[in-house]
């Protein structure tokens, strides 16, 4: 047998399923979906119609919990949800308890941990790591090898450049006191972060705020302002032509 499909899995019409793929019980796959080879789809996972999942992807994986894990907890998680027309790349991993929205792209080797929500039309780039309990809005771009730490919130139309690092622990793993202060990064609608920037725990980047490449951000970034440097400081206001409201792709609130 070159693949395994549990008899209680539900496969829609006109689906393609590659060799050596494993689909466990109560998984649901919508019509016209294409599942590559060596894919693993865990029990109860709900995959919409027209979804593409490339070779070696893993959908609905349960998290591992180390003895000293600060955020990961032992708890029952809902099955993963992949909505219509999403694309999941080669060797990407989507954990249980996460929801991938309509028309989302999760590129090759990316990882989306448990309890995450990714909004419609967002692009998660190659090798991106999204830790647990992260919410990402609609029409965002999270580019190659960015690291989005646990407990972060990213609003609609945000842009995170390659190799950006978010952090959430000012105590760097020392003292029990740190558990009171764990907090990820908040990016408001239209905020942008340049390549290789590092954002310290709990920072808020307000609407249309911009962090220049290579900056280390130690304080909140006001709306429509560019900050730069280490530590990052006011550089100038965001040019009017760069504001989200002036972009052709911006469709506003629905």
Short mmCIF file of N, CA and C in Angstrom, two decimals, residues 65-161:
data_model
loop_
_atom_site.label_atom_id
_atom_site.label_comp_id
_atom_site.label_asym_id
_atom_site.label_seq_id
_atom_site.Cartn_x
_atom_site.Cartn_y
_atom_site.Cartn_z
N UNK A 65 5.99 19.30 24.51
CA UNK A 65 6.18 20.16 25.67
C UNK A 65 7.39 19.70 26.46
N UNK A 66 8.42 20.54 26.48
CA UNK A 66 9.58 20.26 27.33
C UNK A 66 9.24 20.58 28.78
N UNK A 67 9.97 20.00 29.69
CA UNK A 67 9.72 20.23 31.12
C UNK A 67 9.78 21.70 31.49
N UNK A 68 10.64 22.47 30.81
CA UNK A 68 10.83 23.87 31.15
C UNK A 68 10.12 24.82 30.19
N UNK A 69 9.19 24.31 29.37
CA UNK A 69 8.47 25.18 28.45
C UNK A 69 7.71 26.26 29.21
N UNK A 70 7.86 27.52 28.74
CA UNK A 70 7.21 28.64 29.41
C UNK A 70 5.81 28.90 28.90
N UNK A 71 5.55 28.65 27.61
CA UNK A 71 4.27 28.98 27.00
C UNK A 71 3.45 27.75 26.67
N UNK A 72 4.09 26.69 26.19
CA UNK A 72 3.38 25.48 25.80
C UNK A 72 2.79 24.79 27.03
N UNK A 73 1.49 24.47 26.96
CA UNK A 73 0.79 23.83 28.06
C UNK A 73 0.21 22.49 27.61
N UNK A 74 0.05 21.59 28.58
CA UNK A 74 -0.64 20.33 28.29
C UNK A 74 -2.14 20.60 28.28
N UNK A 75 -2.75 20.54 27.10
CA UNK A 75 -4.19 20.76 27.00
C UNK A 75 -4.68 20.14 25.71
N UNK A 76 -5.99 19.92 25.67
CA UNK A 76 -6.60 19.39 24.46
C UNK A 76 -6.74 20.52 23.45
N UNK A 77 -6.34 20.26 22.22
CA UNK A 77 -6.40 21.25 21.16
C UNK A 77 -7.44 20.85 20.11
N UNK A 78 -8.13 21.85 19.57
CA UNK A 78 -9.03 21.58 18.46
C UNK A 78 -8.22 21.18 17.23
N UNK A 79 -8.83 20.49 16.30
CA UNK A 79 -8.12 20.15 15.06
C UNK A 79 -7.73 21.40 14.27
N UNK A 80 -6.70 21.28 13.47
CA UNK A 80 -6.29 22.37 12.59
C UNK A 80 -7.35 22.60 11.51
N UNK A 81 -7.45 23.86 11.07
CA UNK A 81 -8.38 24.23 10.01
C UNK A 81 -7.60 24.94 8.90
N UNK A 82 -7.76 24.46 7.68
CA UNK A 82 -7.18 25.10 6.50
C UNK A 82 -8.34 25.50 5.60
N UNK A 83 -8.56 26.81 5.42
CA UNK A 83 -9.73 27.26 4.68
C UNK A 83 -9.49 27.20 3.16
N UNK A 84 -10.56 27.45 2.41
CA UNK A 84 -10.56 27.30 0.95
C UNK A 84 -9.40 28.04 0.28
N UNK A 85 -8.83 27.38 -0.73
CA UNK A 85 -7.86 27.96 -1.65
C UNK A 85 -6.52 28.32 -1.00
N UNK A 86 -6.29 27.85 0.21
CA UNK A 86 -4.98 28.04 0.84
C UNK A 86 -3.94 27.15 0.16
N UNK A 87 -2.68 27.57 0.25
CA UNK A 87 -1.56 26.78 -0.27
C UNK A 87 -0.57 26.55 0.86
N UNK A 88 -0.24 25.30 1.09
CA UNK A 88 0.73 24.92 2.13
C UNK A 88 1.93 24.30 1.44
N UNK A 89 3.11 24.87 1.65
CA UNK A 89 4.30 24.47 0.90
C UNK A 89 4.96 23.20 1.38
N UNK A 90 5.97 22.80 0.64
CA UNK A 90 6.74 21.59 0.96
C UNK A 90 7.36 21.67 2.35
N UNK A 91 7.15 20.61 3.13
CA UNK A 91 7.72 20.46 4.48
C UNK A 91 7.25 21.51 5.47
N UNK A 92 6.19 22.24 5.15
CA UNK A 92 5.58 23.15 6.13
C UNK A 92 4.87 22.33 7.20
N UNK A 93 4.77 22.91 8.40
CA UNK A 93 4.10 22.24 9.51
C UNK A 93 3.05 23.18 10.09
N UNK A 94 1.82 22.71 10.14
CA UNK A 94 0.73 23.45 10.77
C UNK A 94 0.27 22.63 11.97
N UNK A 95 0.34 23.20 13.15
CA UNK A 95 0.00 22.47 14.36
C UNK A 95 -1.51 22.46 14.61
N UNK A 96 -1.94 21.52 15.44
CA UNK A 96 -3.33 21.47 15.89
C UNK A 96 -3.69 22.77 16.59
N UNK A 97 -4.98 23.12 16.53
CA UNK A 97 -5.45 24.31 17.21
C UNK A 97 -5.25 25.60 16.45
N UNK A 98 -4.71 25.52 15.23
CA UNK A 98 -4.48 26.72 14.43
C UNK A 98 -5.43 26.77 13.25
N UNK A 99 -5.67 27.99 12.79
CA UNK A 99 -6.60 28.21 11.68
C UNK A 99 -5.91 29.03 10.61
N UNK A 100 -5.85 28.49 9.40
CA UNK A 100 -5.24 29.15 8.25
C UNK A 100 -6.37 29.64 7.36
N UNK A 101 -6.44 30.94 7.11
CA UNK A 101 -7.56 31.54 6.41
C UNK A 101 -7.58 31.30 4.91
N UNK A 102 -8.62 31.76 4.29
CA UNK A 102 -8.83 31.62 2.86
C UNK A 102 -7.74 32.33 2.07
N UNK A 103 -7.24 31.66 1.04
CA UNK A 103 -6.22 32.23 0.13
C UNK A 103 -4.89 32.54 0.80
N UNK A 104 -4.64 31.96 1.94
CA UNK A 104 -3.34 32.13 2.60
C UNK A 104 -2.30 31.25 1.93
N UNK A 105 -1.08 31.75 1.84
CA UNK A 105 0.07 30.96 1.40
C UNK A 105 1.02 30.78 2.57
N UNK A 106 1.29 29.53 2.92
CA UNK A 106 2.32 29.18 3.90
C UNK A 106 3.42 28.48 3.11
N UNK A 107 4.56 29.14 2.94
CA UNK A 107 5.57 28.66 2.01
C UNK A 107 6.39 27.50 2.58
N UNK A 108 7.27 26.98 1.73
CA UNK A 108 8.10 25.82 2.09
C UNK A 108 8.84 26.02 3.41
N UNK A 109 8.85 24.97 4.24
CA UNK A 109 9.61 24.90 5.49
C UNK A 109 9.13 25.86 6.58
N UNK A 110 8.02 26.53 6.36
CA UNK A 110 7.47 27.38 7.41
C UNK A 110 6.80 26.53 8.49
N UNK A 111 6.68 27.11 9.69
CA UNK A 111 6.07 26.41 10.82
C UNK A 111 5.08 27.34 11.51
N UNK A 112 3.87 26.85 11.70
CA UNK A 112 2.83 27.60 12.41
C UNK A 112 2.41 26.78 13.62
N UNK A 113 2.73 27.28 14.81
CA UNK A 113 2.46 26.53 16.03
C UNK A 113 0.99 26.56 16.41
N UNK A 114 0.67 25.92 17.54
CA UNK A 114 -0.71 25.78 17.98
C UNK A 114 -1.32 27.12 18.41
N UNK A 115 -2.65 27.17 18.34
CA UNK A 115 -3.44 28.33 18.79
C UNK A 115 -3.11 29.60 18.00
N UNK A 116 -2.80 29.45 16.74
CA UNK A 116 -2.54 30.61 15.88
C UNK A 116 -3.71 30.82 14.91
N UNK A 117 -3.91 32.08 14.53
CA UNK A 117 -4.89 32.43 13.52
C UNK A 117 -4.19 33.27 12.47
N UNK A 118 -4.33 32.88 11.21
CA UNK A 118 -3.74 33.64 10.10
C UNK A 118 -4.87 34.06 9.17
N UNK A 119 -5.01 35.37 8.95
CA UNK A 119 -6.15 35.92 8.23
C UNK A 119 -6.05 35.77 6.73
N UNK A 120 -7.15 35.99 6.08
CA UNK A 120 -7.32 35.83 4.64
C UNK A 120 -6.26 36.57 3.84
N UNK A 121 -5.73 35.88 2.82
CA UNK A 121 -4.83 36.51 1.87
C UNK A 121 -3.43 36.79 2.35
N UNK A 122 -3.10 36.37 3.54
CA UNK A 122 -1.76 36.62 4.09
C UNK A 122 -0.74 35.66 3.50
N UNK A 123 0.50 36.13 3.36
CA UNK A 123 1.60 35.31 2.86
C UNK A 123 2.60 35.08 3.99
N UNK A 124 2.87 33.81 4.28
CA UNK A 124 3.88 33.42 5.26
C UNK A 124 5.05 32.85 4.47
N UNK A 125 6.18 33.52 4.50
CA UNK A 125 7.30 33.19 3.62
C UNK A 125 8.06 31.93 4.00
N UNK A 126 8.99 31.60 3.13
CA UNK A 126 9.81 30.39 3.27
C UNK A 126 10.57 30.41 4.60
N UNK A 127 10.45 29.34 5.37
CA UNK A 127 11.22 29.19 6.59
C UNK A 127 10.78 30.08 7.75
N UNK A 128 9.66 30.74 7.64
CA UNK A 128 9.16 31.57 8.74
C UNK A 128 8.75 30.67 9.91
N UNK A 129 9.02 31.14 11.13
CA UNK A 129 8.56 30.45 12.33
C UNK A 129 7.55 31.33 13.04
N UNK A 130 6.35 30.80 13.22
CA UNK A 130 5.31 31.48 13.98
C UNK A 130 5.03 30.64 15.22
N UNK A 131 5.39 31.17 16.37
CA UNK A 131 5.21 30.43 17.61
C UNK A 131 3.74 30.45 18.05
N UNK A 132 3.45 29.80 19.18
CA UNK A 132 2.06 29.60 19.59
C UNK A 132 1.38 30.88 20.08
N UNK A 133 0.06 30.88 19.98
CA UNK A 133 -0.80 31.97 20.45
C UNK A 133 -0.49 33.28 19.73
N UNK A 134 -0.33 33.20 18.42
CA UNK A 134 -0.09 34.37 17.58
C UNK A 134 -1.31 34.59 16.70
N UNK A 135 -1.70 35.86 16.56
CA UNK A 135 -2.77 36.22 15.63
C UNK A 135 -2.19 37.14 14.55
N UNK A 136 -2.41 36.78 13.30
CA UNK A 136 -1.96 37.58 12.16
C UNK A 136 -3.18 37.92 11.33
N UNK A 137 -3.32 39.19 10.97
CA UNK A 137 -4.50 39.67 10.26
C UNK A 137 -4.51 39.33 8.79
N UNK A 138 -5.37 40.04 8.07
CA UNK A 138 -5.56 39.83 6.63
C UNK A 138 -4.50 40.56 5.82
N UNK A 139 -4.15 39.98 4.69
CA UNK A 139 -3.32 40.61 3.66
C UNK A 139 -1.97 41.11 4.21
N UNK A 140 -1.39 40.32 5.08
CA UNK A 140 -0.04 40.62 5.59
C UNK A 140 1.00 39.88 4.76
N UNK A 141 2.25 40.34 4.88
CA UNK A 141 3.39 39.61 4.32
C UNK A 141 4.42 39.43 5.43
N UNK A 142 4.71 38.16 5.73
CA UNK A 142 5.75 37.81 6.71
C UNK A 142 6.83 37.11 5.91
N UNK A 143 7.96 37.77 5.70
CA UNK A 143 8.92 37.30 4.70
C UNK A 143 9.94 36.32 5.26
N UNK A 144 10.76 35.77 4.37
CA UNK A 144 11.65 34.63 4.61
C UNK A 144 12.40 34.70 5.93
N UNK A 145 12.31 33.60 6.69
CA UNK A 145 13.08 33.38 7.92
C UNK A 145 12.75 34.35 9.05
N UNK A 146 11.66 35.09 8.96
CA UNK A 146 11.24 35.92 10.09
C UNK A 146 10.84 35.02 11.27
N UNK A 147 11.06 35.53 12.48
CA UNK A 147 10.69 34.79 13.70
C UNK A 147 9.65 35.60 14.46
N UNK A 148 8.43 35.04 14.55
CA UNK A 148 7.32 35.69 15.24
C UNK A 148 7.10 34.97 16.56
N UNK A 149 7.47 35.61 17.64
CA UNK A 149 7.44 34.96 18.95
C UNK A 149 6.02 34.76 19.45
N UNK A 150 5.87 33.86 20.41
CA UNK A 150 4.56 33.58 21.00
C UNK A 150 3.95 34.84 21.60
N UNK A 151 2.62 34.87 21.61
CA UNK A 151 1.82 35.93 22.24
C UNK A 151 1.87 37.25 21.47
N UNK A 152 2.19 37.19 20.20
CA UNK A 152 2.22 38.40 19.37
C UNK A 152 0.91 38.58 18.62
N UNK A 153 0.62 39.85 18.25
CA UNK A 153 -0.56 40.18 17.47
C UNK A 153 -0.16 41.10 16.32
N UNK A 154 -0.48 40.68 15.11
CA UNK A 154 -0.14 41.45 13.91
C UNK A 154 -1.44 41.81 13.20
N UNK A 155 -1.65 43.10 12.98
CA UNK A 155 -2.88 43.56 12.38
C UNK A 155 -2.91 43.38 10.88
N UNK A 156 -3.99 43.81 10.25
CA UNK A 156 -4.16 43.69 8.81
C UNK A 156 -3.12 44.53 8.06
N UNK A 157 -2.72 44.05 6.88
CA UNK A 157 -1.84 44.77 5.95
C UNK A 157 -0.46 45.09 6.54
N UNK A 158 0.00 44.30 7.48
CA UNK A 158 1.34 44.53 8.03
C UNK A 158 2.39 43.84 7.15
N UNK A 159 3.63 44.32 7.28
CA UNK A 159 4.74 43.81 6.48
C UNK A 159 5.93 43.57 7.41
N UNK A 160 6.41 42.32 7.41
CA UNK A 160 7.57 41.94 8.22
C UNK A 160 8.64 41.40 7.29
N UNK A 161 9.77 42.06 7.24
CA UNK A 161 10.83 41.74 6.29
C UNK A 161 11.62 40.49 6.71
#
